[in-house]
Short mmCIF file of N, CA and C (backbone and C1' of nucleotides) in Angstrom, two decimals:
data_model
loop_
_atom_site.label_atom_id
_atom_site.label_comp_id
_atom_site.label_asym_id
_atom_site.label_seq_id
_atom_site.Cartn_x
_atom_site.Cartn_y
_atom_site.Cartn_z
N MET A 1 -28.56 4.26 -24.99
CA MET A 1 -27.62 5.40 -24.88
C MET A 1 -27.28 5.69 -23.43
N GLN A 2 -26.01 5.59 -23.10
CA GLN A 2 -25.56 5.84 -21.73
C GLN A 2 -25.41 7.34 -21.49
N PRO A 3 -25.57 7.75 -20.21
CA PRO A 3 -25.47 9.19 -19.87
C PRO A 3 -24.17 9.83 -20.34
N PHE A 4 -23.08 9.13 -20.13
CA PHE A 4 -21.79 9.71 -20.55
C PHE A 4 -21.77 9.96 -22.06
N THR A 5 -22.23 8.97 -22.79
CA THR A 5 -22.27 9.08 -24.24
C THR A 5 -23.15 10.25 -24.67
N GLN A 6 -24.30 10.37 -24.03
CA GLN A 6 -25.21 11.47 -24.33
C GLN A 6 -24.56 12.83 -24.05
N GLN A 7 -23.88 12.90 -22.91
CA GLN A 7 -23.15 14.12 -22.53
C GLN A 7 -22.14 14.50 -23.59
N VAL A 8 -21.37 13.52 -24.01
CA VAL A 8 -20.33 13.77 -25.01
C VAL A 8 -20.94 14.30 -26.31
N ILE A 9 -22.02 13.68 -26.73
CA ILE A 9 -22.70 14.11 -27.95
C ILE A 9 -23.21 15.54 -27.81
N ASP A 10 -23.82 15.83 -26.67
CA ASP A 10 -24.34 17.18 -26.42
C ASP A 10 -23.22 18.22 -26.46
N ILE A 11 -22.11 17.90 -25.82
CA ILE A 11 -20.98 18.83 -25.75
C ILE A 11 -20.41 19.10 -27.14
N ILE A 12 -20.22 18.04 -27.91
CA ILE A 12 -19.67 18.21 -29.26
C ILE A 12 -20.57 19.12 -30.09
N ARG A 13 -21.87 18.98 -29.88
CA ARG A 13 -22.83 19.82 -30.62
C ARG A 13 -22.74 21.30 -30.24
N THR A 14 -22.20 21.59 -29.06
CA THR A 14 -22.12 23.00 -28.63
C THR A 14 -20.88 23.71 -29.16
N ILE A 15 -19.96 22.98 -29.77
CA ILE A 15 -18.75 23.63 -30.27
C ILE A 15 -19.14 24.54 -31.43
N PRO A 16 -18.89 25.85 -31.26
CA PRO A 16 -19.30 26.77 -32.33
C PRO A 16 -18.41 26.66 -33.56
N LYS A 17 -18.94 27.12 -34.65
CA LYS A 17 -18.18 27.19 -35.90
C LYS A 17 -16.94 28.05 -35.67
N GLY A 18 -15.81 27.60 -36.18
CA GLY A 18 -14.58 28.36 -36.02
C GLY A 18 -13.84 28.08 -34.72
N LYS A 19 -14.35 27.11 -33.95
CA LYS A 19 -13.68 26.74 -32.70
C LYS A 19 -13.45 25.22 -32.67
N VAL A 20 -12.55 24.80 -31.79
CA VAL A 20 -12.27 23.37 -31.63
C VAL A 20 -12.24 22.99 -30.15
N MET A 21 -12.42 21.72 -29.86
CA MET A 21 -12.20 21.20 -28.52
C MET A 21 -11.30 19.96 -28.65
N THR A 22 -10.66 19.60 -27.53
CA THR A 22 -9.81 18.40 -27.56
C THR A 22 -10.59 17.22 -26.98
N TYR A 23 -10.11 16.03 -27.31
CA TYR A 23 -10.77 14.80 -26.83
C TYR A 23 -10.83 14.78 -25.29
N GLY A 24 -9.71 15.09 -24.68
CA GLY A 24 -9.64 15.05 -23.22
C GLY A 24 -10.51 16.11 -22.57
N GLN A 25 -10.58 17.26 -23.20
CA GLN A 25 -11.38 18.36 -22.70
C GLN A 25 -12.86 17.99 -22.70
N ILE A 26 -13.30 17.35 -23.76
CA ILE A 26 -14.69 16.91 -23.87
C ILE A 26 -15.00 15.83 -22.83
N ALA A 27 -14.07 14.89 -22.68
CA ALA A 27 -14.25 13.82 -21.71
C ALA A 27 -14.40 14.39 -20.30
N LYS A 28 -13.54 15.35 -19.98
CA LYS A 28 -13.57 15.97 -18.67
C LYS A 28 -14.90 16.69 -18.43
N SER A 29 -15.33 17.44 -19.43
CA SER A 29 -16.61 18.15 -19.32
C SER A 29 -17.79 17.20 -19.15
N ALA A 30 -17.65 16.01 -19.72
CA ALA A 30 -18.73 15.03 -19.62
C ALA A 30 -18.64 14.24 -18.31
N GLY A 31 -17.66 14.58 -17.47
CA GLY A 31 -17.56 13.95 -16.16
C GLY A 31 -16.60 12.78 -16.07
N SER A 32 -15.78 12.58 -17.09
CA SER A 32 -14.82 11.49 -17.05
C SER A 32 -13.45 11.96 -17.52
N PRO A 33 -12.66 12.51 -16.59
CA PRO A 33 -11.37 13.12 -16.94
C PRO A 33 -10.43 12.21 -17.73
N ARG A 34 -10.56 10.89 -17.57
CA ARG A 34 -9.69 9.98 -18.29
C ARG A 34 -10.39 9.28 -19.45
N GLY A 35 -11.49 9.84 -19.85
CA GLY A 35 -12.29 9.18 -20.89
C GLY A 35 -12.05 9.64 -22.31
N ALA A 36 -10.86 10.20 -22.56
CA ALA A 36 -10.57 10.73 -23.90
C ALA A 36 -10.75 9.69 -25.01
N ARG A 37 -10.31 8.48 -24.73
CA ARG A 37 -10.41 7.44 -25.76
C ARG A 37 -11.86 7.10 -26.05
N GLN A 38 -12.66 7.29 -25.06
CA GLN A 38 -14.08 7.05 -25.24
C GLN A 38 -14.69 8.07 -26.19
N VAL A 39 -14.21 9.30 -26.07
CA VAL A 39 -14.66 10.35 -26.98
C VAL A 39 -14.26 9.99 -28.41
N VAL A 40 -13.06 9.45 -28.53
CA VAL A 40 -12.59 8.97 -29.83
C VAL A 40 -13.56 7.94 -30.39
N ARG A 41 -13.87 6.99 -29.56
CA ARG A 41 -14.75 5.91 -30.00
C ARG A 41 -16.14 6.44 -30.41
N ILE A 42 -16.66 7.35 -29.62
CA ILE A 42 -17.97 7.92 -29.93
C ILE A 42 -17.94 8.68 -31.25
N LEU A 43 -16.90 9.46 -31.45
CA LEU A 43 -16.77 10.19 -32.71
C LEU A 43 -16.67 9.22 -33.89
N HIS A 44 -15.87 8.19 -33.68
CA HIS A 44 -15.65 7.22 -34.75
C HIS A 44 -16.93 6.51 -35.16
N THR A 45 -17.71 6.10 -34.18
CA THR A 45 -18.88 5.27 -34.49
C THR A 45 -20.18 6.06 -34.66
N MET A 46 -20.26 7.25 -34.09
CA MET A 46 -21.55 7.93 -34.06
C MET A 46 -21.63 9.27 -34.77
N SER A 47 -20.51 9.72 -35.33
CA SER A 47 -20.51 11.02 -36.02
C SER A 47 -21.56 11.10 -37.11
N HIS A 48 -21.64 10.05 -37.87
CA HIS A 48 -22.57 10.07 -39.00
C HIS A 48 -24.03 10.03 -38.55
N THR A 49 -24.36 9.05 -37.72
CA THR A 49 -25.76 8.88 -37.31
C THR A 49 -26.30 10.05 -36.49
N TYR A 50 -25.43 10.71 -35.71
CA TYR A 50 -25.89 11.82 -34.90
C TYR A 50 -25.49 13.18 -35.47
N ASP A 51 -24.98 13.16 -36.68
CA ASP A 51 -24.66 14.40 -37.40
C ASP A 51 -23.78 15.36 -36.56
N LEU A 52 -22.70 14.83 -36.06
CA LEU A 52 -21.83 15.63 -35.19
C LEU A 52 -20.79 16.43 -35.98
N PRO A 53 -20.44 17.63 -35.47
CA PRO A 53 -19.34 18.39 -36.09
C PRO A 53 -18.01 17.78 -35.69
N TRP A 54 -17.77 16.58 -36.16
CA TRP A 54 -16.60 15.77 -35.79
C TRP A 54 -15.27 16.46 -36.10
N HIS A 55 -15.31 17.31 -37.13
CA HIS A 55 -14.06 17.95 -37.55
C HIS A 55 -13.57 18.99 -36.55
N ARG A 56 -14.43 19.39 -35.60
CA ARG A 56 -14.03 20.39 -34.62
C ARG A 56 -13.40 19.78 -33.37
N VAL A 57 -12.99 18.52 -33.46
CA VAL A 57 -12.32 17.85 -32.34
C VAL A 57 -10.92 17.43 -32.78
N ILE A 58 -9.93 17.91 -32.02
CA ILE A 58 -8.53 17.60 -32.32
C ILE A 58 -7.82 17.17 -31.04
N ASN A 59 -6.57 16.77 -31.13
CA ASN A 59 -5.87 16.36 -29.90
C ASN A 59 -5.23 17.55 -29.20
N ILE A 60 -4.68 17.28 -28.02
CA ILE A 60 -4.20 18.37 -27.16
C ILE A 60 -2.97 19.06 -27.72
N LYS A 61 -2.31 18.42 -28.67
CA LYS A 61 -1.15 19.04 -29.30
C LYS A 61 -1.54 20.03 -30.39
N GLY A 62 -2.84 20.08 -30.68
CA GLY A 62 -3.31 20.96 -31.75
C GLY A 62 -3.22 20.30 -33.11
N GLU A 63 -3.16 18.97 -33.09
CA GLU A 63 -3.04 18.23 -34.35
C GLU A 63 -4.34 17.53 -34.73
N ILE A 64 -4.55 17.41 -36.02
CA ILE A 64 -5.61 16.55 -36.52
C ILE A 64 -5.10 15.13 -36.37
N SER A 65 -5.89 14.27 -35.77
CA SER A 65 -5.32 12.95 -35.49
C SER A 65 -6.09 11.77 -36.10
N ILE A 66 -6.80 12.01 -37.16
CA ILE A 66 -7.43 10.90 -37.87
C ILE A 66 -6.36 10.17 -38.68
N PRO A 67 -6.30 8.85 -38.57
CA PRO A 67 -5.27 8.10 -39.30
C PRO A 67 -5.51 8.04 -40.81
N ASP A 68 -6.76 7.97 -41.20
CA ASP A 68 -7.09 7.85 -42.62
C ASP A 68 -6.78 9.15 -43.38
N ASP A 69 -5.96 9.04 -44.42
CA ASP A 69 -5.49 10.19 -45.18
C ASP A 69 -6.62 11.04 -45.76
N GLU A 70 -7.58 10.36 -46.34
CA GLU A 70 -8.69 11.07 -46.97
C GLU A 70 -9.49 11.88 -45.95
N SER A 71 -9.75 11.26 -44.81
CA SER A 71 -10.53 11.92 -43.76
C SER A 71 -9.78 13.08 -43.12
N ARG A 72 -8.49 12.91 -42.92
CA ARG A 72 -7.73 14.00 -42.29
C ARG A 72 -7.62 15.20 -43.24
N PHE A 73 -7.55 14.90 -44.51
CA PHE A 73 -7.55 15.99 -45.49
C PHE A 73 -8.88 16.73 -45.45
N LEU A 74 -9.96 15.97 -45.41
CA LEU A 74 -11.30 16.56 -45.32
C LEU A 74 -11.44 17.42 -44.07
N GLN A 75 -10.93 16.91 -42.96
CA GLN A 75 -11.02 17.67 -41.71
C GLN A 75 -10.29 19.01 -41.82
N LYS A 76 -9.11 18.98 -42.42
CA LYS A 76 -8.34 20.21 -42.61
C LYS A 76 -9.12 21.22 -43.45
N ILE A 77 -9.73 20.73 -44.52
CA ILE A 77 -10.53 21.60 -45.38
C ILE A 77 -11.71 22.21 -44.64
N LEU A 78 -12.43 21.36 -43.92
CA LEU A 78 -13.60 21.83 -43.18
C LEU A 78 -13.22 22.90 -42.15
N LEU A 79 -12.09 22.70 -41.48
CA LEU A 79 -11.63 23.68 -40.50
C LEU A 79 -11.22 24.98 -41.17
N GLU A 80 -10.54 24.87 -42.28
CA GLU A 80 -10.12 26.07 -43.00
C GLU A 80 -11.32 26.88 -43.46
N GLU A 81 -12.37 26.18 -43.86
CA GLU A 81 -13.60 26.85 -44.29
C GLU A 81 -14.25 27.63 -43.16
N GLU A 82 -13.92 27.24 -41.93
CA GLU A 82 -14.46 27.95 -40.76
C GLU A 82 -13.47 28.99 -40.23
N GLY A 83 -12.39 29.17 -40.95
CA GLY A 83 -11.41 30.19 -40.58
C GLY A 83 -10.31 29.71 -39.65
N ILE A 84 -10.23 28.41 -39.46
CA ILE A 84 -9.19 27.87 -38.58
C ILE A 84 -7.97 27.48 -39.42
N GLU A 85 -6.88 28.20 -39.16
CA GLU A 85 -5.66 27.99 -39.94
C GLU A 85 -4.64 27.19 -39.13
N THR A 86 -3.87 26.38 -39.82
CA THR A 86 -2.78 25.68 -39.15
C THR A 86 -1.53 26.54 -39.27
N ASN A 87 -0.69 26.52 -38.23
CA ASN A 87 0.53 27.31 -38.26
C ASN A 87 1.62 26.61 -39.08
N THR A 88 2.81 27.20 -39.04
CA THR A 88 3.89 26.67 -39.87
C THR A 88 4.28 25.24 -39.49
N ALA A 89 4.02 24.89 -38.23
CA ALA A 89 4.33 23.53 -37.77
C ALA A 89 3.20 22.55 -38.11
N GLY A 90 2.19 23.07 -38.81
CA GLY A 90 1.07 22.21 -39.17
C GLY A 90 0.10 21.97 -38.02
N ARG A 91 0.18 22.85 -37.03
CA ARG A 91 -0.67 22.71 -35.84
C ARG A 91 -1.71 23.82 -35.76
N ILE A 92 -2.72 23.56 -34.97
CA ILE A 92 -3.76 24.54 -34.70
C ILE A 92 -3.48 25.14 -33.32
N ASP A 93 -3.45 26.46 -33.24
CA ASP A 93 -3.13 27.14 -31.99
C ASP A 93 -4.34 27.12 -31.05
N LEU A 94 -4.24 26.29 -30.01
CA LEU A 94 -5.37 26.15 -29.08
C LEU A 94 -5.65 27.42 -28.29
N SER A 95 -4.62 28.24 -28.10
CA SER A 95 -4.84 29.47 -27.34
C SER A 95 -5.73 30.45 -28.12
N ILE A 96 -5.84 30.20 -29.40
CA ILE A 96 -6.71 31.04 -30.24
C ILE A 96 -8.05 30.37 -30.51
N TYR A 97 -8.00 29.10 -30.87
CA TYR A 97 -9.20 28.44 -31.39
C TYR A 97 -9.95 27.54 -30.42
N ARG A 98 -9.40 27.31 -29.25
CA ARG A 98 -10.07 26.41 -28.31
C ARG A 98 -11.38 27.00 -27.81
N HIS A 99 -12.40 26.16 -27.85
CA HIS A 99 -13.68 26.53 -27.26
C HIS A 99 -13.73 26.03 -25.83
N ASP A 100 -13.95 26.93 -24.87
CA ASP A 100 -14.03 26.51 -23.48
C ASP A 100 -15.47 26.14 -23.14
N GLY A 101 -15.69 24.84 -23.13
CA GLY A 101 -17.02 24.35 -22.83
C GLY A 101 -17.33 24.60 -21.37
P DG B 1 -10.62 -9.83 -26.54
"O5'" DG B 1 -10.58 -8.80 -27.75
"C5'" DG B 1 -11.33 -9.16 -28.91
"C4'" DG B 1 -11.80 -7.89 -29.54
"C3'" DG B 1 -10.69 -6.99 -30.01
"O3'" DG B 1 -11.19 -6.33 -31.15
"C1'" DG B 1 -11.97 -5.84 -28.42
P DC B 2 -10.18 -5.63 -32.20
"O5'" DC B 2 -10.78 -4.15 -32.18
"C5'" DC B 2 -12.18 -3.94 -32.36
"C4'" DC B 2 -12.51 -2.55 -31.89
"C3'" DC B 2 -11.49 -1.48 -32.31
"O3'" DC B 2 -12.16 -0.54 -33.11
"C1'" DC B 2 -12.11 -1.26 -30.01
P DC B 3 -11.36 0.02 -34.40
"O5'" DC B 3 -10.92 1.47 -33.92
"C5'" DC B 3 -11.89 2.47 -33.59
"C4'" DC B 3 -11.30 3.41 -32.58
"C3'" DC B 3 -9.81 3.74 -32.79
"O3'" DC B 3 -9.72 4.80 -33.71
"C1'" DC B 3 -10.39 3.52 -30.48
P DA B 4 -8.52 4.99 -34.64
"O5'" DA B 4 -8.23 6.53 -34.39
"C5'" DA B 4 -6.91 6.98 -34.30
"C4'" DA B 4 -6.95 8.43 -33.89
"C3'" DA B 4 -7.52 8.66 -32.50
"O3'" DA B 4 -6.87 9.76 -31.89
"C1'" DA B 4 -8.87 9.75 -34.05
P DT B 5 -5.63 9.39 -30.91
"O5'" DT B 5 -6.00 10.11 -29.53
"C5'" DT B 5 -7.31 10.41 -29.11
"C4'" DT B 5 -7.21 10.78 -27.64
"C3'" DT B 5 -6.26 11.94 -27.35
"O3'" DT B 5 -6.85 12.76 -26.35
"C1'" DT B 5 -5.54 10.02 -26.17
P DG B 6 -6.19 14.17 -26.00
"O5'" DG B 6 -5.22 13.82 -24.78
"C5'" DG B 6 -5.75 13.11 -23.67
"C4'" DG B 6 -4.63 12.85 -22.67
"C3'" DG B 6 -3.64 14.01 -22.51
"O3'" DG B 6 -3.33 14.07 -21.14
"C1'" DG B 6 -2.47 12.07 -23.14
P DG B 7 -2.77 15.37 -20.45
"O5'" DG B 7 -1.70 14.79 -19.43
"C5'" DG B 7 -1.95 13.55 -18.77
"C4'" DG B 7 -0.63 12.84 -18.52
"C3'" DG B 7 0.53 13.78 -18.18
"O3'" DG B 7 1.26 13.17 -17.15
"C1'" DG B 7 1.14 12.44 -19.98
P DC B 8 2.30 14.06 -16.25
"O5'" DC B 8 3.44 13.00 -16.01
"C5'" DC B 8 3.18 11.58 -16.10
"C4'" DC B 8 4.38 10.89 -16.72
"C3'" DC B 8 5.72 11.58 -16.44
"O3'" DC B 8 6.66 10.65 -15.95
"C1'" DC B 8 5.51 11.12 -18.73
P DT B 9 8.09 11.24 -15.36
"O5'" DT B 9 9.09 10.12 -15.90
"C5'" DT B 9 8.61 8.91 -16.47
"C4'" DT B 9 9.57 8.45 -17.55
"C3'" DT B 9 11.01 8.92 -17.35
"O3'" DT B 9 11.88 7.83 -17.57
"C1'" DT B 9 10.26 9.53 -19.50
P DA B 10 13.40 7.87 -16.95
"O5'" DA B 10 14.24 7.55 -18.26
"C5'" DA B 10 13.85 6.48 -19.11
"C4'" DA B 10 14.28 6.78 -20.52
"C3'" DA B 10 15.77 7.11 -20.66
"O3'" DA B 10 16.26 6.40 -21.77
"C1'" DA B 10 14.48 8.80 -21.66
P DG B 11 17.87 6.18 -21.94
"O5'" DG B 11 18.19 6.93 -23.29
"C5'" DG B 11 17.23 6.95 -24.36
"C4'" DG B 11 17.45 8.20 -25.18
"C3'" DG B 11 18.91 8.66 -25.25
"O3'" DG B 11 19.17 9.08 -26.58
"C1'" DG B 11 17.59 10.43 -24.58
P DT B 12 20.76 9.06 -27.06
"O5'" DT B 12 20.80 10.28 -28.07
"C5'" DT B 12 19.76 10.43 -29.05
"C4'" DT B 12 19.44 11.89 -29.20
"C3'" DT B 12 20.64 12.75 -29.61
"O3'" DT B 12 20.34 13.37 -30.85
"C1'" DT B 12 19.37 13.80 -27.92
P DA B 13 21.55 14.09 -31.65
"O5'" DA B 13 21.32 15.61 -31.30
"C5'" DA B 13 20.05 16.21 -31.51
"C4'" DA B 13 20.11 17.65 -31.04
"C3'" DA B 13 21.39 18.39 -31.39
"O3'" DA B 13 21.06 19.74 -31.71
"C1'" DA B 13 21.13 18.43 -29.07
P DG C 1 9.64 7.67 -32.44
"O5'" DG C 1 9.31 6.77 -31.16
"C5'" DG C 1 10.42 6.19 -30.47
"C4'" DG C 1 9.85 5.62 -29.19
"C3'" DG C 1 8.65 4.70 -29.42
"O3'" DG C 1 8.77 3.70 -28.43
"C1'" DG C 1 8.02 6.43 -27.97
P DC C 2 8.42 2.25 -28.61
"O5'" DC C 2 7.85 1.99 -27.14
"C5'" DC C 2 8.65 2.42 -26.02
"C4'" DC C 2 7.78 2.72 -24.83
"C3'" DC C 2 6.66 1.72 -24.59
"O3'" DC C 2 6.71 1.35 -23.24
"C1'" DC C 2 5.80 3.91 -24.55
P DC C 3 6.23 -0.09 -22.79
"O5'" DC C 3 4.84 0.31 -22.11
"C5'" DC C 3 4.83 1.09 -20.91
"C4'" DC C 3 3.42 1.55 -20.62
"C3'" DC C 3 2.35 0.46 -20.81
"O3'" DC C 3 1.34 0.64 -19.84
"C1'" DC C 3 1.78 2.30 -22.06
P DA C 4 1.32 -0.37 -18.60
"O5'" DA C 4 0.31 0.39 -17.60
"C5'" DA C 4 0.70 1.63 -17.04
"C4'" DA C 4 -0.50 2.54 -16.90
"C3'" DA C 4 -1.78 1.82 -16.46
"O3'" DA C 4 -2.46 2.70 -15.57
"C1'" DA C 4 -2.14 2.87 -18.56
P DT C 5 -3.86 2.38 -14.98
"O5'" DT C 5 -4.85 3.13 -15.98
"C5'" DT C 5 -4.64 4.50 -16.29
"C4'" DT C 5 -5.73 4.96 -17.22
"C3'" DT C 5 -7.09 4.29 -16.97
"O3'" DT C 5 -8.05 5.28 -16.67
"C1'" DT C 5 -6.57 4.30 -19.27
P DG C 6 -9.27 4.90 -15.71
"O5'" DG C 6 -10.47 4.86 -16.75
"C5'" DG C 6 -10.75 5.96 -17.57
"C4'" DG C 6 -11.91 5.61 -18.47
"C3'" DG C 6 -12.94 4.67 -17.84
"O3'" DG C 6 -14.19 5.03 -18.34
"C1'" DG C 6 -12.11 3.68 -19.77
P DG C 7 -15.30 5.53 -17.22
"O5'" DG C 7 -16.66 5.42 -18.04
"C5'" DG C 7 -16.77 6.14 -19.24
"C4'" DG C 7 -17.19 5.24 -20.36
"C3'" DG C 7 -18.40 4.34 -20.05
"O3'" DG C 7 -19.41 4.76 -20.93
"C1'" DG C 7 -16.70 3.16 -21.22
P DC C 8 -20.89 4.13 -20.84
"O5'" DC C 8 -20.93 3.21 -22.13
"C5'" DC C 8 -20.73 3.79 -23.42
"C4'" DC C 8 -20.41 2.70 -24.39
"C3'" DC C 8 -21.49 1.61 -24.48
"O3'" DC C 8 -21.97 1.54 -25.80
"C1'" DC C 8 -19.32 0.68 -24.37
P DT C 9 -23.38 2.05 -26.23
"O5'" DT C 9 -23.21 2.22 -27.79
"C5'" DT C 9 -22.51 3.34 -28.33
"C4'" DT C 9 -22.18 3.06 -29.78
"C3'" DT C 9 -23.38 2.59 -30.61
"O3'" DT C 9 -23.24 3.12 -31.92
"C1'" DT C 9 -21.73 0.90 -30.57
P DA C 10 -24.45 3.04 -32.94
"O5'" DA C 10 -23.96 1.81 -33.84
"C5'" DA C 10 -22.60 1.76 -34.29
"C4'" DA C 10 -22.38 0.48 -35.04
"C3'" DA C 10 -23.52 0.03 -35.94
"O3'" DA C 10 -22.94 -0.56 -37.09
"C1'" DA C 10 -23.12 -1.62 -34.32
P DG C 11 -23.84 -1.02 -38.31
"O5'" DG C 11 -23.70 -2.60 -38.20
"C5'" DG C 11 -22.42 -3.18 -37.93
"C4'" DG C 11 -22.61 -4.62 -37.58
"C3'" DG C 11 -23.71 -5.32 -38.40
"O3'" DG C 11 -23.26 -6.63 -38.70
"C1'" DG C 11 -24.15 -5.58 -36.14
P DT C 12 -24.00 -7.40 -39.89
"O5'" DT C 12 -23.91 -8.89 -39.35
"C5'" DT C 12 -22.69 -9.36 -38.77
"C4'" DT C 12 -23.03 -10.29 -37.63
"C3'" DT C 12 -23.93 -11.46 -38.04
"O3'" DT C 12 -23.30 -12.66 -37.66
"C1'" DT C 12 -24.68 -10.48 -36.05
P DA C 13 -23.91 -14.02 -38.09
"O5'" DA C 13 -24.69 -14.46 -36.79
"C5'" DA C 13 -24.01 -14.66 -35.55
"C4'" DA C 13 -24.98 -15.23 -34.56
"C3'" DA C 13 -25.88 -16.34 -35.13
"O3'" DA C 13 -26.13 -17.30 -34.11
"C1'" DA C 13 -27.23 -14.59 -34.36
#
DNA sequence: GCCATGGCTAGTA
DNA sequence: GCCATGGCTAGTA
């Protein structure tokens, strides 16, 4: 386990229920401002084994960005259960729901 | 080689 | 819509 990877995992674990963080925001907090894709990769491969709240990570546009239909539907449900609503444009308002790590 | 980005530009309205 | 970016898991041999 590399330090950056560990940092990313730790940060994702700190996102409280009812809040979200963006890929780029997490990467920056972990010390790699351009490492957003790395956060993607970590979420993709390690969410299950490290029991991460993967659904609380979205892109900077406020969109759920999982390509798989089933998973993106699940993410929407999980967020709604935590009180996070999407607006009429189908987006999540970061000015309301963003967690500032 | 993989990956669920993000920022910038061109081009439309 | 394009494309530069970046750090490295899981699983096979």
